[in-house]
Amino acid sequence: QAVKQQNLPQSQPQQQQPPPARTAAPPVAGPAPSSALMQPAQPGPVASSEPPSKRRKSNVTGAPVPVTYPQQPVQQRPQSGQPILQQRPPVQPSAHGVPPKPGAIPTQPLNPNVKAGYVYSHPPAAQAPGAAAAPPGAAAAPDPGPARPAVPPAGGVPGLAYSNGQVIMPKHTGPKPQEDHTLINCFSIEQIETHIESLNKGLQLNPQRLKTKCLEVHKVLQSHQHAWVFNTPVDPVELGLPDYFEVIKRPMDLGTIKKRLENGCYHSLEDYQGDVCLSFDNAMLYNPEGSVVWNMASEMKTKFEQDYASLMRQLQAEEEVKRKKGDSCLLCGCEKLLFEPPVFYCNGLSCPSKRIRRNSYYYVGSNNQYHWCHQCFGELKDGQAIELGDVQLKKDGLTKKKNDEVHEESWVQCDQCERWIHQICALFNTRQNKDQRSEYTCPRCTIEERKKKGNIEGTSSTPMAEDLPRTKLSERLENHVRVKVDEYFEKCARDKAAAENIPLVEAQKGLWMGGPITIRQVTSMDRKLEVRERMKRRYAFKNYPDEFTFRCKCIVVFQNLDGVDVILFGLYVFEHDEKNPAPNTRTVYVSYLDSVHYMKPRRMRTLIYHEILISYLDYVRAKGFRTAHIWACPPLKGDDYILYAKPEDQKTPRDDRLRQWYLDMLVECQKRGIVGQVTNMYDLYFANGKNDATV
């Protein structure tokens, strides 16, 4: 959508260029990302390589993938209103935060105490009581006898210990400095407990184990003497119950539950428990208390609750043993946290920019920057140079790979209880632990230490989102959004008080914002867009410019969730000032927009993201810009603009819904006097035959 703005000032603005800021943060809801069109404008003035993790487990399935919020250069935009896809390497979030960035592994002397890919300061067979448990996946084994050097893989360096192709880092046993390598140190005890609770998702069973355990309980239940009443669905016609479906809104029976178990329809123990109880609750609801069926249902429900409680105790005991042994994370209880697989795009001539399918072979060159699918690789000529702008490659220099990599979250071990924890669950920053010798204390042990010392508050002042550099733009957006959020909750409280006839103070207690919102501008750089050759040839007779200079800005939104600042939203804008030639004079492009739906409460997403765009358009209007372009184009399935992966339950909006999302925002801008005319690409360039791209 193209937007013309009104009430333009006639003063020359000062271009502010704050220093670029970089931040590492976890994964941002609202519409799909957007890119821009071109719109006419009127002339006039306007305003390092890093070490591996601390005693990190060898990653059998693949090396961890870095998740940072990069300050990436913006590539050139295509002309003629073409949408932009994959202009910038997207960010890969983890479920709660930021995985560590892998890097070069420093050489270490050979350590003979290697077992199952892990290193011990002493042979495992000689462990004393209270010694460190084996890392997840390490099975008990007999004493291997005299230590023998690990055989390095092909191409490995002799004299180093290897496992699964990775150098083994020996466990440091000397004195360890206490350093702030985890955000836990800046939390209060209450915040640490909140963080632990947010990770405790109960028993996490894989589908096969869930099916096996529940079927064991279900088989006993169906063999009960009264089970014949509940093993099949109720037939109201046969039993003469014409009002059955009026009373029972959701029928359920043990036979249906068994089929659902066998088909893998249940994803949690709670879902299975709910359906079994529903079967008996329906019978007790429809039949009067004291009747034969009511008594049968009551007896069966009591029997099931006893068996289910026994199953839960058994599973909890097994889970606790796994956590003590280190087979699963102490905090979240999961064994492995897997990242979304990386997406590669073909650079061949036959299928440019098409995704390379999973589990298929491809060819890579120039430090994993360029890729060719199997078909396009076959079309390359032997010995002929491949020109790629910044690098020149040859076919025989490309490496064959299979697109089947699976990357796993790394681990860290507590120096107090010596249990293993996912680095993301521990909020541990391995990039700062450069010598692998810093002491780490897990959240549970941190709470115990603090309570003994009577220290409730945090012991560190680790920089958070609030500490990122501020700019005039970020201050304006943040203040505007916070005012609008306060107004929204005040209105909701008044409406609730009037509807429920309760005092305003009581109505306000039920309304909350999950955590404070922080908005920062993290990129501000001058870039240059070179016009493509076909565009220049087509409009050479109109002296179309060869290039456009613009300022690229990136704006990110954080919310403090459970004590951690989480990136929820990212926005890239391109600003063309009065020095640019037409048609980009005094023009801004809302180029990329992306988000994830972790905001609490989730219903606030649209309000906050709309207000950010409204406030930005008002800001650039006051600076003298007169035209804004928004490319309302949702990404294709599997594609992303800024953030690499999305939650499984986050849907991509359809074209019409995304356009309406932007139009609703622009209509509100018109009501506030920020935007004058709203038009679109077709009406501007195609409806009138006299207009062309130079207008």
XYZ file of C-alpha atoms in Angstrom:
695
model
C 0.000 0.000 0.000
C 1.282 3.441 -0.841
C 0.702 6.308 1.541
C 0.929 10.042 0.962
C 1.384 12.166 4.037
C 0.176 15.668 4.722
C 1.053 18.636 6.971
C 4.681 18.678 5.847
C 7.080 21.021 7.662
C 9.297 23.282 5.609
C 12.353 23.095 7.817
C 15.407 21.022 7.092
C 15.640 18.136 9.615
C 18.843 17.005 11.177
C 19.765 13.488 10.157
C 20.641 11.633 13.346
C 22.952 8.653 12.989
C 23.261 6.763 16.265
C 25.995 4.194 16.627
C 24.802 0.768 15.523
C 23.910 -1.479 18.440
C 23.959 -5.240 18.474
C 22.088 -7.497 20.812
C 21.684 -11.193 21.310
C 18.226 -12.260 22.373
C 15.743 -15.081 21.986
C 12.944 -15.302 19.561
C 8.796 -11.654 17.797
C 3.019 -11.667 16.110
C 1.006 -9.834 13.876
C 1.319 -9.733 10.157
C 3.806 -11.376 7.911
C 6.912 -9.454 6.928
C 6.583 -6.814 4.274
C 8.658 -5.145 1.604
C 8.125 -1.955 -0.333
C 6.970 -0.542 -3.640
C 7.989 2.703 -5.317
C 5.779 5.760 -5.240
C 6.121 9.282 -6.696
C 7.123 12.151 -4.480
C 7.086 15.952 -4.711
C 10.304 17.976 -4.599
C 11.055 20.021 -1.533
C 13.101 20.007 1.702
C 12.799 17.335 4.419
C 14.087 16.689 7.681
C 34.970 -13.563 16.222
C 35.769 -16.940 16.359
C 34.686 -18.290 19.757
C 35.359 -21.388 21.874
C 32.897 -24.190 22.522
C 30.735 -24.350 25.610
C 31.967 -25.072 29.103
C 32.544 -28.848 29.252
C 30.021 -29.064 26.479
C 28.553 -32.373 25.424
C 29.610 -33.606 22.034
C 26.811 -32.867 19.624
C 26.100 -36.103 17.802
C 23.424 -34.691 15.537
C 25.271 -31.543 14.500
C 26.913 -28.405 15.773
C 24.746 -25.780 17.477
C 23.565 -22.889 15.373
C 24.154 -19.330 16.566
C 21.124 -17.250 17.379
C 21.862 -13.575 17.562
C 20.128 -10.521 16.317
C 22.574 -9.525 13.591
C 23.276 -6.132 12.209
C 23.240 -7.223 8.591
C 23.747 -5.057 5.538
C 20.614 -4.628 3.478
C 20.859 -5.972 -0.033
C 19.711 -4.061 -3.062
C 15.986 -3.962 -3.707
C 14.578 -5.099 -7.015
C 12.819 -2.537 -9.131
C 9.343 -2.492 -10.649
C 7.654 -3.366 -7.368
C 9.002 -6.913 -7.117
C 8.704 -8.445 -3.628
C 11.875 -9.249 -1.768
C 12.429 -12.743 -0.420
C 15.384 -13.837 1.656
C 17.337 -10.602 1.320
C 18.881 -11.087 4.712
C 20.039 -14.188 6.581
C 17.175 -14.720 9.023
C 17.509 -15.244 12.711
C 16.971 -18.688 14.189
C 15.336 -18.528 17.583
C 15.184 -21.107 20.216
C 12.137 -21.785 22.268
C 13.092 -19.452 25.155
C 16.214 -17.667 24.279
C 19.532 -17.572 22.522
C 21.683 -20.642 21.810
C 25.430 -20.158 21.930
C 27.470 -19.277 18.919
C 29.844 -22.048 17.921
C 33.317 -21.260 16.771
C 36.819 -22.603 16.456
C 37.800 -25.157 19.082
C 41.169 -24.483 20.722
C 43.642 -27.304 20.770
C 43.845 -29.270 24.002
C 46.279 -31.941 25.203
C 45.173 -35.530 24.843
C 42.864 -36.635 27.656
C 42.675 -40.434 28.052
C 39.531 -40.385 30.207
C 37.054 -40.388 27.339
C 33.788 -42.260 27.570
C 30.743 -41.974 25.306
C 32.060 -38.710 23.911
C 32.630 -36.989 27.280
C 35.655 -36.185 29.393
C 36.115 -36.822 33.080
C 38.801 -35.562 35.417
C 39.081 -39.162 36.707
C 38.123 -42.490 35.122
C 34.371 -43.133 35.601
C 35.043 -46.539 37.218
C 36.730 -44.851 40.159
C 33.964 -42.342 40.913
C 33.494 -41.650 44.581
C 30.095 -41.060 46.203
C 28.729 -37.711 45.149
C 30.917 -37.580 42.062
C 29.622 -36.020 38.884
C 27.028 -38.053 37.038
C 27.720 -39.018 33.473
C 26.445 -36.623 30.849
C 23.171 -37.531 29.082
C 23.491 -40.626 26.992
C 26.585 -42.016 28.741
C 25.976 -45.654 29.699
C 27.792 -47.590 32.395
C 30.757 -49.565 31.126
C 33.437 -51.793 32.647
C 36.897 -50.502 33.337
C 38.520 -50.227 29.906
C 41.955 -50.904 31.375
C 44.955 -48.789 30.450
C 43.993 -45.522 28.765
C 44.560 -45.410 25.031
C 44.676 -42.316 22.872
C 41.485 -41.562 20.961
C 41.928 -42.084 17.243
C 41.519 -38.768 15.401
C 39.165 -38.673 12.421
C 40.428 -38.305 8.894
C 42.140 -34.958 8.617
C 42.276 -34.600 12.416
C 45.270 -33.326 14.340
C 47.305 -36.093 16.076
C 47.588 -35.645 19.839
C 44.025 -34.354 20.364
C 41.098 -36.287 21.845
C 38.173 -36.661 19.430
C 34.604 -37.906 19.669
C 32.078 -37.781 16.850
C 34.496 -35.646 14.893
C 34.776 -33.012 17.654
C 37.684 -32.144 19.922
C 37.030 -33.191 23.514
C 37.345 -30.391 26.064
C 38.814 -31.722 29.360
C 37.043 -30.854 32.567
C 39.008 -28.212 34.441
C 39.690 -29.172 38.061
C 41.600 -26.136 39.284
C 40.276 -22.930 40.831
C 37.524 -21.287 38.800
C 36.786 -17.568 38.711
C 33.211 -16.489 39.324
C 32.102 -14.477 36.334
C 28.773 -13.257 35.021
C 28.151 -15.672 32.177
C 24.466 -16.207 32.969
C 21.492 -13.891 33.307
C 20.421 -15.831 36.408
C 22.892 -13.780 38.484
C 20.963 -10.564 37.852
C 17.608 -12.127 38.896
C 16.044 -11.972 42.317
C 15.067 -15.258 43.970
C 11.455 -14.670 42.958
C 12.461 -14.118 39.332
C 14.619 -17.274 39.335
C 11.707 -19.302 40.680
C 9.463 -17.819 37.997
C 12.007 -18.765 35.330
C 12.235 -22.349 36.638
C 8.453 -22.626 36.727
C 8.190 -21.380 33.137
C 10.439 -24.277 32.040
C 8.638 -26.936 34.059
C 6.192 -28.338 31.520
C 5.544 -31.522 33.453
C 6.324 -34.956 32.103
C 7.367 -34.791 28.472
C 6.866 -38.240 26.925
C 7.631 -39.031 23.329
C 4.618 -40.308 21.329
C 5.658 -43.971 21.466
C 6.274 -43.980 25.223
C 3.051 -42.061 25.855
C 1.129 -44.621 23.819
C 2.744 -47.595 25.614
C 2.231 -46.285 29.153
C -1.368 -45.207 28.598
C -2.308 -48.463 26.878
C -1.030 -50.377 29.921
C -3.430 -48.450 32.167
C -6.218 -48.635 29.606
C -5.968 -52.412 29.239
C -6.478 -52.866 32.995
C -9.379 -50.415 32.919
C -11.165 -52.200 30.074
C -10.825 -55.544 31.856
C -12.840 -54.256 34.842
C -16.122 -56.066 35.511
C -18.156 -52.921 34.729
C -16.133 -51.866 31.675
C -18.620 -53.399 29.200
C -20.953 -50.468 29.884
C -18.341 -47.902 28.772
C -16.394 -49.766 26.057
C -18.645 -48.664 23.167
C -20.339 -45.381 22.228
C -23.839 -44.767 23.580
C -26.548 -45.469 20.968
C -29.517 -43.221 21.917
C -31.821 -44.936 19.390
C -31.164 -48.468 20.603
C -31.348 -47.468 24.270
C -34.305 -45.133 23.823
C -32.584 -41.962 24.986
C -33.921 -39.190 22.701
C -32.511 -36.352 24.814
C -29.024 -37.831 25.236
C -27.225 -35.409 22.893
C -29.090 -32.480 24.430
C -27.599 -33.307 27.821
C -24.228 -34.722 26.730
C -22.450 -32.264 24.435
C -19.253 -34.303 23.978
C -19.774 -38.077 24.079
C -16.776 -40.293 24.876
C -16.165 -44.001 25.544
C -13.234 -46.279 26.361
C -13.243 -47.944 22.931
C -12.861 -44.609 21.145
C -10.066 -43.628 23.534
C -8.210 -46.865 22.758
C -8.403 -46.163 19.017
C -7.124 -42.638 19.574
C -4.216 -43.996 21.621
C -3.289 -46.525 18.947
C -3.415 -43.814 16.257
C -1.180 -41.449 18.241
C -3.840 -38.767 18.656
C -2.837 -37.907 22.226
C 0.145 -35.614 22.779
C 0.102 -35.436 26.578
C -0.952 -37.484 29.578
C -3.430 -34.790 30.551
C -5.324 -35.178 27.269
C -5.693 -38.918 27.843
C -6.752 -38.446 31.463
C -9.342 -35.852 30.456
C -11.044 -38.124 27.929
C -11.215 -41.104 30.324
C -12.724 -38.981 33.076
C -15.125 -37.482 30.525
C -16.482 -40.969 29.747
C -17.458 -41.513 33.373
C -18.545 -37.912 34.003
C -20.994 -38.138 31.079
C -22.572 -41.270 32.588
C -22.810 -39.653 36.028
C -24.309 -36.510 34.487
C -27.016 -38.243 32.453
C -27.995 -40.904 35.008
C -29.426 -39.970 38.418
C -27.201 -40.392 41.455
C -27.632 -43.776 43.061
C -28.680 -45.531 39.861
C -26.867 -48.657 38.668
C -25.012 -46.901 35.843
C -24.102 -43.962 38.088
C -22.597 -46.316 40.673
C -20.676 -48.217 37.960
C -19.262 -44.978 36.564
C -18.267 -43.767 40.030
C -16.497 -47.043 40.838
C -14.695 -47.066 37.461
C -13.590 -43.457 37.824
C -12.180 -44.136 41.284
C -10.309 -47.158 39.931
C -8.875 -45.103 37.040
C -7.772 -42.256 39.305
C -5.855 -44.737 41.475
C -4.174 -46.369 38.475
C -3.368 -42.992 36.906
C -1.860 -41.697 40.161
C 0.285 -44.846 40.345
C 1.431 -44.295 36.743
C 2.334 -40.686 37.493
C 4.376 -41.697 40.555
C 6.229 -44.261 38.452
C 6.947 -41.774 35.675
C 7.998 -39.060 38.127
C 10.451 -41.472 39.755
C 11.883 -42.434 36.359
C 12.139 -38.774 35.410
C 13.941 -37.891 38.620
C 16.433 -40.703 38.057
C 17.077 -39.437 34.518
C 17.666 -35.903 35.781
C 20.016 -37.091 38.509
C 21.991 -39.167 36.025
C 22.106 -36.271 33.600
C 20.090 -38.039 30.905
C 17.744 -35.070 30.717
C 17.869 -31.366 31.537
C 17.565 -30.563 35.234
C 15.179 -27.669 34.535
C 12.983 -28.559 31.546
C 13.221 -32.360 31.724
C 13.801 -32.729 27.971
C 16.644 -34.816 26.604
C 17.334 -32.897 23.401
C 16.262 -29.513 22.096
C 16.497 -29.570 18.321
C 16.585 -26.467 16.138
C 14.646 -26.006 12.955
C 16.790 -27.307 10.072
C 18.601 -24.658 8.027
C 17.099 -23.590 4.698
C 19.319 -23.442 1.608
C 18.465 -21.768 -1.704
C 19.822 -22.785 -5.073
C 22.017 -20.285 -6.935
C 21.750 -22.155 -10.254
C 20.287 -20.735 -13.454
C 17.515 -23.330 -13.795
C 15.943 -22.811 -10.371
C 17.266 -19.556 -8.874
C 16.216 -18.881 -5.276
C 14.292 -22.167 -4.999
C 14.667 -24.097 -1.771
C 16.820 -27.208 -1.754
C 14.693 -30.112 -0.520
C 15.436 -31.857 2.761
C 17.401 -35.113 2.574
C 18.573 -34.324 -0.959
C 22.152 -33.789 -2.094
C 23.465 -30.341 -2.932
C 26.792 -28.624 -3.621
C 28.273 -25.743 -1.697
C 31.131 -23.306 -2.211
C 32.680 -20.122 -0.823
C 32.419 -20.808 2.898
C 28.885 -22.244 2.699
C 27.572 -19.049 1.114
C 26.446 -20.324 -2.296
C 24.544 -23.530 -3.040
C 23.514 -25.569 -6.096
C 20.956 -28.348 -6.271
C 21.908 -31.636 -7.938
C 20.275 -30.653 -11.247
C 21.896 -27.218 -11.500
C 25.268 -28.658 -10.521
C 25.058 -31.059 -13.460
C 24.436 -28.130 -15.816
C 27.636 -26.358 -14.738
C 30.509 -26.721 -17.211
C 33.813 -28.192 -16.106
C 36.628 -25.670 -15.844
C 34.350 -22.680 -16.526
C 34.469 -19.927 -13.902
C 31.257 -19.200 -11.979
C 30.941 -15.438 -11.464
C 28.993 -14.525 -8.335
C 29.809 -10.858 -7.916
C 32.031 -11.004 -4.851
C 33.678 -14.350 -5.575
C 34.670 -16.584 -8.474
C 34.227 -20.356 -8.183
C 34.731 -23.447 -10.313
C 32.712 -26.628 -10.491
C 35.492 -28.871 -9.238
C 35.864 -26.642 -6.173
C 32.305 -27.270 -4.922
C 31.689 -29.697 -2.079
C 28.904 -32.281 -2.083
C 26.670 -32.428 1.012
C 23.329 -33.864 2.076
C 20.626 -31.588 3.395
C 19.900 -33.665 6.493
C 21.629 -31.719 9.267
C 19.902 -31.578 12.642
C 21.309 -29.096 15.153
C 20.987 -29.588 18.893
C 21.074 -27.154 21.794
C 24.310 -27.346 23.813
C 24.649 -28.210 27.502
C 26.437 -26.857 30.582
C 27.191 -28.578 33.900
C 26.615 -27.029 37.309
C 29.756 -26.887 39.472
C 27.700 -27.362 42.658
C 25.274 -30.230 42.005
C 27.170 -31.352 38.857
C 23.967 -31.890 36.881
C 23.566 -31.100 33.204
C 21.349 -28.309 31.891
C 20.555 -26.965 28.443
C 22.471 -23.732 27.993
C 19.310 -21.932 26.957
C 17.424 -23.178 30.044
C 20.373 -22.074 32.183
C 20.566 -18.700 30.363
C 24.293 -19.414 30.073
C 26.371 -17.366 27.637
C 29.138 -19.681 26.472
C 30.659 -17.015 24.200
C 32.027 -15.199 27.243
C 33.455 -18.377 28.780
C 36.509 -18.255 26.540
C 38.954 -20.294 28.636
C 36.350 -22.920 29.641
C 37.245 -22.420 33.302
C 34.573 -20.098 34.664
C 32.445 -21.388 37.500
C 28.760 -21.963 36.757
C 25.974 -22.432 39.313
C 22.564 -23.634 38.157
C 19.374 -21.743 39.131
C 18.399 -24.245 41.860
C 21.799 -24.116 43.542
C 21.822 -20.320 43.176
C 18.570 -20.123 45.156
C 20.015 -22.309 47.942
C 23.193 -20.210 48.170
C 21.273 -16.935 48.240
C 18.902 -18.139 50.975
C 21.836 -19.254 53.136
C 23.442 -15.828 52.775
C 20.128 -13.982 53.111
C 20.669 -12.349 49.739
C 17.314 -12.114 47.936
C 18.148 -9.668 45.145
C 20.400 -10.207 42.134
C 24.158 -10.114 42.486
C 24.926 -8.811 38.993
C 23.979 -5.956 36.729
C 24.088 -7.707 33.364
C 22.999 -5.296 30.597
C 19.437 -5.886 29.431
C 17.337 -4.456 26.593
C 16.854 -1.239 28.565
C 20.619 -0.688 28.445
C 20.832 -0.671 24.647
C 21.607 2.776 23.169
C 18.607 5.062 22.805
C 17.801 7.305 19.860
C 15.192 9.984 19.282
C 13.257 7.554 17.119
C 13.277 4.707 19.648
C 12.327 7.069 22.481
C 9.386 8.393 20.486
C 8.125 4.939 19.534
C 8.515 3.511 23.039
C 6.813 6.422 24.797
C 3.973 6.408 22.280
C 3.362 2.662 22.647
C 3.440 2.765 26.441
C 0.881 5.582 26.527
C -1.435 3.697 24.151
C -1.110 0.482 26.184
C -2.045 2.354 29.374
C -5.042 3.915 27.616
C -6.143 0.502 26.333
C -6.057 -1.151 29.768
C -7.800 1.822 31.361
C -10.616 1.535 28.814
C -10.845 -2.241 29.349
C -11.059 -1.725 33.115
C -13.868 0.811 32.768
C -15.802 -1.494 30.431
C -15.324 -4.463 32.778
C -16.382 -2.429 35.821
C -19.535 -1.267 34.042
C -20.418 -4.725 32.696
C -19.863 -6.618 35.971
C -20.911 -3.767 38.270
C -17.680 -3.884 40.272
C -15.330 -1.111 41.462
C -12.756 0.162 38.953
C -9.864 -0.849 41.212
C -11.098 -4.442 41.325
C -11.566 -4.498 37.549
C -7.985 -3.325 37.029
C -6.620 -6.286 39.010
C -7.772 -8.752 36.380
C -5.969 -6.904 33.583
C -2.211 -7.188 33.190
C 0.615 -6.764 30.734
C 2.974 -9.732 30.797
C 6.050 -7.521 31.124
C 7.312 -4.066 30.161
C 7.811 -3.308 26.453
C 11.197 -1.974 25.309
C 11.763 -0.558 21.808
C 15.230 0.122 20.437
C 16.740 1.167 17.122
C 19.683 -1.194 16.625
C 20.779 -0.260 13.086
C 21.287 3.060 11.306
C 23.547 2.989 8.274
C 23.835 4.703 4.901
C 23.366 2.370 1.965
C 23.333 2.680 -1.804
C 20.883 1.093 -4.242
C 22.156 0.629 -7.787
C 19.462 0.684 -10.461
C 19.330 -2.459 -12.574
C 20.382 -2.398 -16.200
C 16.975 -3.150 -17.722
C 15.440 -0.321 -15.720
C 18.107 2.113 -16.889
C 17.760 1.075 -20.539
C 13.978 1.282 -20.441
C 13.908 4.835 -19.073
C 17.185 6.170 -20.467
C 15.282 8.806 -22.446
C 13.989 10.239 -19.123
C 17.465 10.359 -17.548
C 16.541 7.788 -14.919
C 19.147 7.899 -12.095
C 21.832 5.225 -11.800
C 21.598 4.901 -8.029
C 19.697 5.931 -4.909
C 21.238 6.506 -1.483
C 19.180 5.820 1.620
C 19.388 5.320 5.361
C 18.597 1.793 6.601
C 17.176 1.512 10.111
C 16.225 -1.551 12.129
C 13.785 -1.357 15.043
C 13.240 -4.234 17.469
C 10.685 -4.761 20.230
C 11.443 -6.621 23.471
C 9.134 -7.764 26.234
C 10.399 -8.906 29.603
C 8.966 -12.412 30.027
C 9.770 -14.291 33.235
C 12.719 -11.975 33.843
C 14.210 -12.357 30.342
C 14.040 -9.776 27.552
C 12.657 -11.538 24.469
C 12.651 -10.142 20.921
C 9.079 -10.237 19.658
C 9.124 -7.970 16.615
C 11.550 -6.618 14.022
C 11.113 -3.830 11.483
C 13.437 -2.611 8.700
C 12.783 0.760 7.071
C 14.592 2.573 4.231
C 14.569 6.377 4.234
C 15.294 8.379 1.054
C 15.802 12.078 1.855
C 15.415 15.243 -0.217
C 18.815 14.720 -1.886
C 17.543 11.651 -3.718
C 16.273 12.111 -7.287
C 12.692 11.327 -8.254
C 10.777 9.090 -7.853
C 12.319 8.443 -4.415
C 12.604 12.021 -3.161
C 11.396 12.264 0.464
C 10.209 8.661 0.471
C 10.298 5.902 3.086
C 9.875 2.166 2.579
C 8.493 -0.150 5.256
C 10.589 -2.941 3.860
C 10.617 -5.892 6.280
C 8.400 -6.723 9.224
C 8.465 -9.983 11.204
C 7.300 -11.252 14.574
C 6.572 -14.260 16.794
C 3.543 -14.577 19.027
C 5.218 -14.854 22.448
C 3.781 -11.528 23.637
C 1.755 -11.694 26.860
C -1.154 -11.192 26.656
C -1.258 -12.297 23.031
C -4.261 -10.115 22.193
C -2.038 -7.023 22.569
C 0.066 -7.860 19.510
C -1.973 -6.102 16.843
C -2.534 -2.996 18.988
C 1.180 -2.590 19.774
C 2.446 -3.339 16.252
C -0.110 -0.984 14.703
C 0.882 1.782 17.102
C 4.567 1.299 16.238
C 3.848 1.766 12.531
C 1.522 4.712 13.191
C 4.083 6.414 15.403
C 6.851 5.828 12.840
C 4.799 7.317 9.985
C 4.028 10.326 12.172
C 7.745 10.652 13.006
C 8.910 10.676 9.369
C 6.024 12.990 8.383
C 7.261 15.486 10.979
C 10.771 15.099 9.519
C 9.477 16.155 6.102
C 9.015 12.836 4.271
C 5.962 12.829 2.101
C 5.450 9.302 0.720
C 5.593 5.864 2.307
C 5.476 2.445 0.652
C 4.407 -0.840 2.250
C 4.682 -4.116 0.390
C 1.868 -6.251 1.853
C 3.125 -9.669 0.809
C 3.168 -12.679 3.182
C 6.112 -15.067 2.826
C 5.801 -18.385 1.063
C 5.572 -21.511 3.185
C 8.931 -22.172 4.797
C 10.282 -18.689 4.029
C 10.953 -15.981 6.598
C 12.169 -12.392 6.415
C 13.918 -11.617 9.715
C 13.308 -14.364 12.268
C 14.392 -17.787 11.105
C 11.780 -20.057 12.726
C 8.263 -19.554 14.025
C 6.260 -21.413 16.687
C 4.449 -24.428 15.263
C 1.033 -22.963 16.073
C 1.744 -19.551 14.508
C 0.003 -19.253 11.163
C 1.026 -17.119 8.193
C -1.807 -14.761 7.178
C -3.307 -14.914 3.698
C -2.759 -12.088 1.211
C -6.168 -10.495 1.714
C -5.961 -10.660 5.502
C -2.495 -9.111 5.555
C -3.577 -6.279 3.251
C -6.571 -5.623 5.502
C -4.252 -5.579 8.528
C -2.251 -2.746 6.937
C -5.357 -0.935 5.684
C -6.835 -0.896 9.196
C -3.623 0.736 10.405
C -3.670 3.305 7.564
C -7.325 4.183 8.167
C -6.439 4.944 11.785
C -3.566 7.111 10.507
C -6.040 9.064 8.377
C -8.318 9.596 11.380
C -5.377 11.052 13.318
C -4.338 13.335 10.448
C -1.041 11.551 9.817
C -1.848 10.139 6.377
C -3.677 11.940 3.632
C -4.215 9.718 0.588
C -4.007 5.928 0.489
C -3.518 4.271 -2.885
C -2.000 1.105 -4.323
C 0.406 0.055 -7.058
C -2.263 -0.763 -9.653
C -4.187 2.510 -9.295
C -0.973 4.512 -9.355
C 0.908 2.915 -12.230
C -1.426 0.753 -14.305
C -4.879 2.354 -14.152
C -3.544 5.499 -15.841
C -1.696 4.659 -19.071
C 0.178 7.965 -18.956
C 2.029 6.988 -15.782
C 5.169 4.875 -15.641
C 7.823 3.981 -13.082
C 9.438 7.422 -13.337
C 6.355 9.238 -12.052
